[in-house]
Amino acid sequence: MSAKAMAAPLELRNSPSGKIFPALGPFLIGGVFGFGALQGVASGADGGHVLWIALLAAVCLALGAFIARGAFDSSVKVVLDQRGFRDARAGDVLVPWSKVKSVRLAAGGKGAAMLNFELTGEPPDAIKYSSANAFGLMPFGRNIVHMEISSLDVRGQDLVDAVRKFAPHVVVRR
């Protein structure tokens, strides 16, 4: 295949809105707990209870910051090309298209949230035991790789179209 005939790889990064909006909940809850702790201090409440409320506020705010930090990470997270796909969040291992039987777009509340790849065998250990593929540790679906896509800068259908382009033999399931 000539260099001109090869399609350009699809490189995906974090979507700032896909990371900021999920962080708003923990920030709001942390603010409510923080306000409650301040009210407790102002009213002379028991220091032990106020400390617990302040700790809850700190944990919620830290969780919000942890989630939101991804909005500022502009590195490539997922690559699809003529060789296969690679997800830096789940082992960063190339899965060749020859090992992929099918792909399915799993819809969530606000659109597609997950792309599920059915493989001809078990996924590599780096993917299987990554925190991003926690579903893979379940006793069912051991040959499925779950790719979370709601936090990426792409629509689910665009990913399915890319799979069709790079690997026409892969069955697209609904």
JSON list of C-alpha atoms in Angstrom, two decimals:
[
{"chain": "A", "resi": 1, "resn": "MET", "atom": "CA", "xyz": [0.00, 0.00, 0.00]},
{"chain": "A", "resi": 2, "resn": "SER", "atom": "CA", "xyz": [1.47, 3.36, -0.93]},
{"chain": "A", "resi": 3, "resn": "ALA", "atom": "CA", "xyz": [1.89, 6.18, 1.57]},
{"chain": "A", "resi": 4, "resn": "LYS", "atom": "CA", "xyz": [-0.80, 8.16, -0.25]},
{"chain": "A", "resi": 5, "resn": "ALA", "atom": "CA", "xyz": [-3.36, 5.37, 0.09]},
{"chain": "A", "resi": 6, "resn": "MET", "atom": "CA", "xyz": [-2.90, 5.06, 3.86]},
{"chain": "A", "resi": 7, "resn": "ALA", "atom": "CA", "xyz": [-5.45, 7.05, 5.85]},
{"chain": "A", "resi": 8, "resn": "ALA", "atom": "CA", "xyz": [-4.21, 9.53, 8.45]},
{"chain": "A", "resi": 9, "resn": "PRO", "atom": "CA", "xyz": [-4.49, 8.25, 12.02]},
{"chain": "A", "resi": 10, "resn": "LEU", "atom": "CA", "xyz": [-7.30, 9.56, 14.20]},
{"chain": "A", "resi": 11, "resn": "GLU", "atom": "CA", "xyz": [-5.82, 11.05, 17.39]},
{"chain": "A", "resi": 12, "resn": "LEU", "atom": "CA", "xyz": [-8.19, 11.87, 20.23]},
{"chain": "A", "resi": 13, "resn": "ARG", "atom": "CA", "xyz": [-7.63, 14.11, 23.23]},
{"chain": "A", "resi": 14, "resn": "ASN", "atom": "CA", "xyz": [-9.63, 14.97, 26.35]},
{"chain": "A", "resi": 15, "resn": "SER", "atom": "CA", "xyz": [-12.61, 17.22, 25.80]},
{"chain": "A", "resi": 16, "resn": "PRO", "atom": "CA", "xyz": [-12.39, 20.20, 28.21]},
{"chain": "A", "resi": 17, "resn": "SER", "atom": "CA", "xyz": [-16.18, 20.21, 28.65]},
{"chain": "A", "resi": 18, "resn": "GLY", "atom": "CA", "xyz": [-16.16, 16.43, 29.11]},
{"chain": "A", "resi": 19, "resn": "LYS", "atom": "CA", "xyz": [-13.89, 16.91, 32.12]},
{"chain": "A", "resi": 20, "resn": "ILE", "atom": "CA", "xyz": [-15.06, 20.24, 33.60]},
{"chain": "A", "resi": 21, "resn": "PHE", "atom": "CA", "xyz": [-18.80, 19.47, 33.79]},
{"chain": "A", "resi": 22, "resn": "PRO", "atom": "CA", "xyz": [-18.37, 16.19, 35.75]},
{"chain": "A", "resi": 23, "resn": "ALA", "atom": "CA", "xyz": [-16.15, 18.08, 38.21]},
{"chain": "A", "resi": 24, "resn": "LEU", "atom": "CA", "xyz": [-18.86, 20.63, 39.01]},
{"chain": "A", "resi": 25, "resn": "GLY", "atom": "CA", "xyz": [-20.79, 18.21, 41.24]},
{"chain": "A", "resi": 26, "resn": "PRO", "atom": "CA", "xyz": [-17.95, 17.49, 43.67]},
{"chain": "A", "resi": 27, "resn": "PHE", "atom": "CA", "xyz": [-17.05, 21.21, 43.73]},
{"chain": "A", "resi": 28, "resn": "LEU", "atom": "CA", "xyz": [-20.64, 22.16, 44.61]},
{"chain": "A", "resi": 29, "resn": "ILE", "atom": "CA", "xyz": [-20.94, 19.48, 47.29]},
{"chain": "A", "resi": 30, "resn": "GLY", "atom": "CA", "xyz": [-17.56, 20.49, 48.71]},
{"chain": "A", "resi": 31, "resn": "GLY", "atom": "CA", "xyz": [-18.70, 24.10, 48.81]},
{"chain": "A", "resi": 32, "resn": "VAL", "atom": "CA", "xyz": [-21.87, 23.14, 50.68]},
{"chain": "A", "resi": 33, "resn": "PHE", "atom": "CA", "xyz": [-19.87, 21.11, 53.23]},
{"chain": "A", "resi": 34, "resn": "GLY", "atom": "CA", "xyz": [-17.33, 23.94, 53.55]},
{"chain": "A", "resi": 35, "resn": "PHE", "atom": "CA", "xyz": [-20.11, 26.45, 54.16]},
{"chain": "A", "resi": 36, "resn": "GLY", "atom": "CA", "xyz": [-21.59, 24.09, 56.75]},
{"chain": "A", "resi": 37, "resn": "ALA", "atom": "CA", "xyz": [-18.23, 23.78, 58.50]},
{"chain": "A", "resi": 38, "resn": "LEU", "atom": "CA", "xyz": [-17.88, 27.59, 58.61]},
{"chain": "A", "resi": 39, "resn": "GLN", "atom": "CA", "xyz": [-21.41, 27.90, 59.99]},
{"chain": "A", "resi": 40, "resn": "GLY", "atom": "CA", "xyz": [-20.55, 25.30, 62.64]},
{"chain": "A", "resi": 41, "resn": "VAL", "atom": "CA", "xyz": [-17.42, 27.19, 63.69]},
{"chain": "A", "resi": 42, "resn": "ALA", "atom": "CA", "xyz": [-19.35, 30.46, 63.80]},
{"chain": "A", "resi": 43, "resn": "SER", "atom": "CA", "xyz": [-22.10, 28.97, 65.97]},
{"chain": "A", "resi": 44, "resn": "GLY", "atom": "CA", "xyz": [-19.65, 27.27, 68.38]},
{"chain": "A", "resi": 45, "resn": "ALA", "atom": "CA", "xyz": [-20.58, 23.68, 67.44]},
{"chain": "A", "resi": 46, "resn": "ASP", "atom": "CA", "xyz": [-18.62, 20.67, 68.69]},
{"chain": "A", "resi": 47, "resn": "GLY", "atom": "CA", "xyz": [-15.13, 20.75, 67.12]},
{"chain": "A", "resi": 48, "resn": "GLY", "atom": "CA", "xyz": [-15.17, 17.03, 66.25]},
{"chain": "A", "resi": 49, "resn": "HIS", "atom": "CA", "xyz": [-18.28, 17.32, 64.11]},
{"chain": "A", "resi": 50, "resn": "VAL", "atom": "CA", "xyz": [-17.02, 20.47, 62.42]},
{"chain": "A", "resi": 51, "resn": "LEU", "atom": "CA", "xyz": [-13.72, 18.71, 61.66]},
{"chain": "A", "resi": 52, "resn": "TRP", "atom": "CA", "xyz": [-15.55, 15.82, 59.95]},
{"chain": "A", "resi": 53, "resn": "ILE", "atom": "CA", "xyz": [-17.60, 18.23, 57.86]},
{"chain": "A", "resi": 54, "resn": "ALA", "atom": "CA", "xyz": [-14.45, 20.17, 56.92]},
{"chain": "A", "resi": 55, "resn": "LEU", "atom": "CA", "xyz": [-12.72, 16.91, 55.93]},
{"chain": "A", "resi": 56, "resn": "LEU", "atom": "CA", "xyz": [-15.69, 15.96, 53.74]},
{"chain": "A", "resi": 57, "resn": "ALA", "atom": "CA", "xyz": [-15.48, 19.38, 52.11]},
{"chain": "A", "resi": 58, "resn": "ALA", "atom": "CA", "xyz": [-11.75, 18.94, 51.45]},
{"chain": "A", "resi": 59, "resn": "VAL", "atom": "CA", "xyz": [-12.25, 15.46, 49.97]},
{"chain": "A", "resi": 60, "resn": "CYS", "atom": "CA", "xyz": [-15.02, 16.68, 47.65]},
{"chain": "A", "resi": 61, "resn": "LEU", "atom": "CA", "xyz": [-12.97, 19.66, 46.51]},
{"chain": "A", "resi": 62, "resn": "ALA", "atom": "CA", "xyz": [-9.93, 17.43, 45.92]},
{"chain": "A", "resi": 63, "resn": "LEU", "atom": "CA", "xyz": [-12.07, 15.00, 43.89]},
{"chain": "A", "resi": 64, "resn": "GLY", "atom": "CA", "xyz": [-13.39, 17.89, 41.80]},
{"chain": "A", "resi": 65, "resn": "ALA", "atom": "CA", "xyz": [-9.84, 19.12, 41.16]},
{"chain": "A", "resi": 66, "resn": "PHE", "atom": "CA", "xyz": [-8.72, 15.58, 40.27]},
{"chain": "A", "resi": 67, "resn": "ILE", "atom": "CA", "xyz": [-11.52, 15.22, 37.71]},
{"chain": "A", "resi": 68, "resn": "ALA", "atom": "CA", "xyz": [-11.08, 18.74, 36.29]},
{"chain": "A", "resi": 69, "resn": "ARG", "atom": "CA", "xyz": [-7.30, 18.41, 35.81]},
{"chain": "A", "resi": 70, "resn": "GLY", "atom": "CA", "xyz": [-7.97, 16.27, 32.72]},
{"chain": "A", "resi": 71, "resn": "ALA", "atom": "CA", "xyz": [-9.43, 19.31, 30.95]},
{"chain": "A", "resi": 72, "resn": "PHE", "atom": "CA", "xyz": [-5.94, 20.81, 30.82]},
{"chain": "A", "resi": 73, "resn": "ASP", "atom": "CA", "xyz": [-4.23, 17.62, 29.59]},
{"chain": "A", "resi": 74, "resn": "SER", "atom": "CA", "xyz": [-3.83, 18.03, 25.83]},
{"chain": "A", "resi": 75, "resn": "SER", "atom": "CA", "xyz": [-1.88, 14.83, 25.21]},
{"chain": "A", "resi": 76, "resn": "VAL", "atom": "CA", "xyz": [-3.21, 12.19, 22.82]},
{"chain": "A", "resi": 77, "resn": "LYS", "atom": "CA", "xyz": [-5.34, 9.62, 24.69]},
{"chain": "A", "resi": 78, "resn": "VAL", "atom": "CA", "xyz": [-6.61, 7.36, 21.89]},
{"chain": "A", "resi": 79, "resn": "VAL", "atom": "CA", "xyz": [-5.20, 6.59, 18.44]},
{"chain": "A", "resi": 80, "resn": "LEU", "atom": "CA", "xyz": [-6.97, 4.68, 15.67]},
{"chain": "A", "resi": 81, "resn": "ASP", "atom": "CA", "xyz": [-5.01, 3.95, 12.49]},
{"chain": "A", "resi": 82, "resn": "GLN", "atom": "CA", "xyz": [-4.64, 1.28, 9.82]},
{"chain": "A", "resi": 83, "resn": "ARG", "atom": "CA", "xyz": [-2.78, -1.02, 12.25]},
{"chain": "A", "resi": 84, "resn": "GLY", "atom": "CA", "xyz": [-5.32, -0.97, 15.12]},
{"chain": "A", "resi": 85, "resn": "PHE", "atom": "CA", "xyz": [-6.28, 1.09, 18.15]},
{"chain": "A", "resi": 86, "resn": "ARG", "atom": "CA", "xyz": [-4.37, 2.21, 21.23]},
{"chain": "A", "resi": 87, "resn": "ASP", "atom": "CA", "xyz": [-5.79, 3.80, 24.40]},
{"chain": "A", "resi": 88, "resn": "ALA", "atom": "CA", "xyz": [-3.20, 5.51, 26.62]},
{"chain": "A", "resi": 89, "resn": "ARG", "atom": "CA", "xyz": [-5.68, 5.38, 29.52]},
{"chain": "A", "resi": 90, "resn": "ALA", "atom": "CA", "xyz": [-5.95, 1.58, 29.32]},
{"chain": "A", "resi": 91, "resn": "GLY", "atom": "CA", "xyz": [-2.51, 0.05, 29.06]},
{"chain": "A", "resi": 92, "resn": "ASP", "atom": "CA", "xyz": [-1.33, 1.99, 25.97]},
{"chain": "A", "resi": 93, "resn": "VAL", "atom": "CA", "xyz": [-1.06, -1.27, 24.00]},
{"chain": "A", "resi": 94, "resn": "LEU", "atom": "CA", "xyz": [-1.77, -1.56, 20.28]},
{"chain": "A", "resi": 95, "resn": "VAL", "atom": "CA", "xyz": [-4.70, -3.88, 19.55]},
{"chain": "A", "resi": 96, "resn": "PRO", "atom": "CA", "xyz": [-4.42, -4.91, 15.89]},
{"chain": "A", "resi": 97, "resn": "TRP", "atom": "CA", "xyz": [-7.60, -4.85, 13.80]},
{"chain": "A", "resi": 98, "resn": "SER", "atom": "CA", "xyz": [-7.01, -8.52, 12.96]},
{"chain": "A", "resi": 99, "resn": "LYS", "atom": "CA", "xyz": [-7.92, -9.33, 16.59]},
{"chain": "A", "resi": 100, "resn": "VAL", "atom": "CA", "xyz": [-11.14, -7.28, 16.58]},
{"chain": "A", "resi": 101, "resn": "LYS", "atom": "CA", "xyz": [-14.39, -9.11, 15.67]},
{"chain": "A", "resi": 102, "resn": "SER", "atom": "CA", "xyz": [-16.92, -6.39, 16.34]},
{"chain": "A", "resi": 103, "resn": "VAL", "atom": "CA", "xyz": [-17.49, -2.95, 17.81]},
{"chain": "A", "resi": 104, "resn": "ARG", "atom": "CA", "xyz": [-20.56, -1.59, 19.57]},
{"chain": "A", "resi": 105, "resn": "LEU", "atom": "CA", "xyz": [-21.43, 1.94, 20.60]},
{"chain": "A", "resi": 106, "resn": "ALA", "atom": "CA", "xyz": [-23.02, 1.85, 24.06]},
{"chain": "A", "resi": 107, "resn": "ALA", "atom": "CA", "xyz": [-25.33, 4.81, 24.55]},
{"chain": "A", "resi": 108, "resn": "GLY", "atom": "CA", "xyz": [-25.52, 6.72, 27.79]},
{"chain": "A", "resi": 109, "resn": "GLY", "atom": "CA", "xyz": [-27.84, 9.43, 29.02]},
{"chain": "A", "resi": 110, "resn": "LYS", "atom": "CA", "xyz": [-26.43, 12.26, 26.89]},
{"chain": "A", "resi": 111, "resn": "GLY", "atom": "CA", "xyz": [-25.25, 10.18, 23.95]},
{"chain": "A", "resi": 112, "resn": "ALA", "atom": "CA", "xyz": [-22.56, 7.59, 23.48]},
{"chain": "A", "resi": 113, "resn": "ALA", "atom": "CA", "xyz": [-20.38, 6.97, 26.51]},
{"chain": "A", "resi": 114, "resn": "MET", "atom": "CA", "xyz": [-18.56, 3.74, 25.67]},
{"chain": "A", "resi": 115, "resn": "LEU", "atom": "CA", "xyz": [-17.15, 1.95, 22.64]},
{"chain": "A", "resi": 116, "resn": "ASN", "atom": "CA", "xyz": [-16.94, -1.81, 23.18]},
{"chain": "A", "resi": 117, "resn": "PHE", "atom": "CA", "xyz": [-14.52, -3.85, 21.07]},
{"chain": "A", "resi": 118, "resn": "GLU", "atom": "CA", "xyz": [-15.12, -7.61, 20.92]},
{"chain": "A", "resi": 119, "resn": "LEU", "atom": "CA", "xyz": [-11.79, -9.37, 20.35]},
{"chain": "A", "resi": 120, "resn": "THR", "atom": "CA", "xyz": [-11.04, -12.83, 18.94]},
{"chain": "A", "resi": 121, "resn": "GLY", "atom": "CA", "xyz": [-9.31, -13.67, 22.23]},
{"chain": "A", "resi": 122, "resn": "GLU", "atom": "CA", "xyz": [-8.55, -12.13, 25.61]},
{"chain": "A", "resi": 123, "resn": "PRO", "atom": "CA", "xyz": [-7.08, -8.60, 25.57]},
{"chain": "A", "resi": 124, "resn": "PRO", "atom": "CA", "xyz": [-3.43, -8.06, 26.51]},
{"chain": "A", "resi": 125, "resn": "ASP", "atom": "CA", "xyz": [-2.80, -8.01, 30.28]},
{"chain": "A", "resi": 126, "resn": "ALA", "atom": "CA", "xyz": [-1.87, -4.32, 30.18]},
{"chain": "A", "resi": 127, "resn": "ILE", "atom": "CA", "xyz": [-5.42, -3.57, 29.01]},
{"chain": "A", "resi": 128, "resn": "LYS", "atom": "CA", "xyz": [-7.19, -6.28, 30.99]},
{"chain": "A", "resi": 129, "resn": "TYR", "atom": "CA", "xyz": [-5.81, -5.10, 34.35]},
{"chain": "A", "resi": 130, "resn": "SER", "atom": "CA", "xyz": [-5.87, -1.34, 33.74]},
{"chain": "A", "resi": 131, "resn": "SER", "atom": "CA", "xyz": [-8.16, 0.75, 35.92]},
{"chain": "A", "resi": 132, "resn": "ALA", "atom": "CA", "xyz": [-9.82, 2.13, 32.77]},
{"chain": "A", "resi": 133, "resn": "ASN", "atom": "CA", "xyz": [-11.05, -1.35, 31.84]},
{"chain": "A", "resi": 134, "resn": "ALA", "atom": "CA", "xyz": [-12.48, -2.37, 35.22]},
{"chain": "A", "resi": 135, "resn": "PHE", "atom": "CA", "xyz": [-15.45, -3.99, 33.43]},
{"chain": "A", "resi": 136, "resn": "GLY", "atom": "CA", "xyz": [-13.00, -6.45, 31.88]},
{"chain": "A", "resi": 137, "resn": "LEU", "atom": "CA", "xyz": [-12.41, -8.04, 35.28]},
{"chain": "A", "resi": 138, "resn": "MET", "atom": "CA", "xyz": [-16.01, -9.21, 35.46]},
{"chain": "A", "resi": 139, "resn": "PRO", "atom": "CA", "xyz": [-16.60, -12.91, 34.80]},
{"chain": "A", "resi": 140, "resn": "PHE", "atom": "CA", "xyz": [-18.63, -12.12, 31.66]},
{"chain": "A", "resi": 141, "resn": "GLY", "atom": "CA", "xyz": [-17.29, -10.54, 28.49]},
{"chain": "A", "resi": 142, "resn": "ARG", "atom": "CA", "xyz": [-13.64, -11.40, 29.02]},
{"chain": "A", "resi": 143, "resn": "ASN", "atom": "CA", "xyz": [-12.84, -10.70, 25.37]},
{"chain": "A", "resi": 144, "resn": "ILE", "atom": "CA", "xyz": [-14.35, -7.19, 25.40]},
{"chain": "A", "resi": 145, "resn": "VAL", "atom": "CA", "xyz": [-12.30, -3.99, 25.62]},
{"chain": "A", "resi": 146, "resn": "HIS", "atom": "CA", "xyz": [-14.34, -1.07, 26.94]},
{"chain": "A", "resi": 147, "resn": "MET", "atom": "CA", "xyz": [-13.22, 2.38, 25.77]},
{"chain": "A", "resi": 148, "resn": "GLU", "atom": "CA", "xyz": [-14.81, 5.32, 27.61]},
{"chain": "A", "resi": 149, "resn": "ILE", "atom": "CA", "xyz": [-15.39, 8.05, 25.03]},
{"chain": "A", "resi": 150, "resn": "SER", "atom": "CA", "xyz": [-17.66, 10.61, 26.71]},
{"chain": "A", "resi": 151, "resn": "SER", "atom": "CA", "xyz": [-14.62, 12.55, 27.97]},
{"chain": "A", "resi": 152, "resn": "LEU", "atom": "CA", "xyz": [-12.91, 12.62, 24.54]},
{"chain": "A", "resi": 153, "resn": "ASP", "atom": "CA", "xyz": [-13.14, 15.31, 21.86]},
{"chain": "A", "resi": 154, "resn": "VAL", "atom": "CA", "xyz": [-15.12, 13.14, 19.42]},
{"chain": "A", "resi": 155, "resn": "ARG", "atom": "CA", "xyz": [-18.65, 11.89, 18.86]},
{"chain": "A", "resi": 156, "resn": "GLY", "atom": "CA", "xyz": [-19.27, 8.18, 19.14]},
{"chain": "A", "resi": 157, "resn": "GLN", "atom": "CA", "xyz": [-20.52, 7.86, 15.58]},
{"chain": "A", "resi": 158, "resn": "ASP", "atom": "CA", "xyz": [-17.29, 9.46, 14.31]},
{"chain": "A", "resi": 159, "resn": "LEU", "atom": "CA", "xyz": [-15.33, 6.71, 16.06]},
{"chain": "A", "resi": 160, "resn": "VAL", "atom": "CA", "xyz": [-17.52, 4.01, 14.54]},
{"chain": "A", "resi": 161, "resn": "ASP", "atom": "CA", "xyz": [-16.99, 5.59, 11.11]},
{"chain": "A", "resi": 162, "resn": "ALA", "atom": "CA", "xyz": [-13.22, 5.56, 11.72]},
{"chain": "A", "resi": 163, "resn": "VAL", "atom": "CA", "xyz": [-13.34, 1.85, 12.62]},
{"chain": "A", "resi": 164, "resn": "ARG", "atom": "CA", "xyz": [-15.26, 1.18, 9.38]},
{"chain": "A", "resi": 165, "resn": "LYS", "atom": "CA", "xyz": [-12.62, 3.09, 7.43]},
{"chain": "A", "resi": 166, "resn": "PHE", "atom": "CA", "xyz": [-9.56, 1.46, 9.05]},
{"chain": "A", "resi": 167, "resn": "ALA", "atom": "CA", "xyz": [-11.02, -2.04, 9.48]},
{"chain": "A", "resi": 168, "resn": "PRO", "atom": "CA", "xyz": [-13.89, -2.77, 7.09]},
{"chain": "A", "resi": 169, "resn": "HIS", "atom": "CA", "xyz": [-13.99, -6.42, 8.26]},
{"chain": "A", "resi": 170, "resn": "VAL", "atom": "CA", "xyz": [-15.05, -5.44, 11.79]},
{"chain": "A", "resi": 171, "resn": "VAL", "atom": "CA", "xyz": [-18.78, -5.92, 12.38]},
{"chain": "A", "resi": 172, "resn": "VAL", "atom": "CA", "xyz": [-20.58, -2.86, 13.75]},
{"chain": "A", "resi": 173, "resn": "ARG", "atom": "CA", "xyz": [-23.24, -3.94, 16.27]},
{"chain": "A", "resi": 174, "resn": "ARG", "atom": "CA", "xyz": [-26.15, -1.82, 17.46]}
]
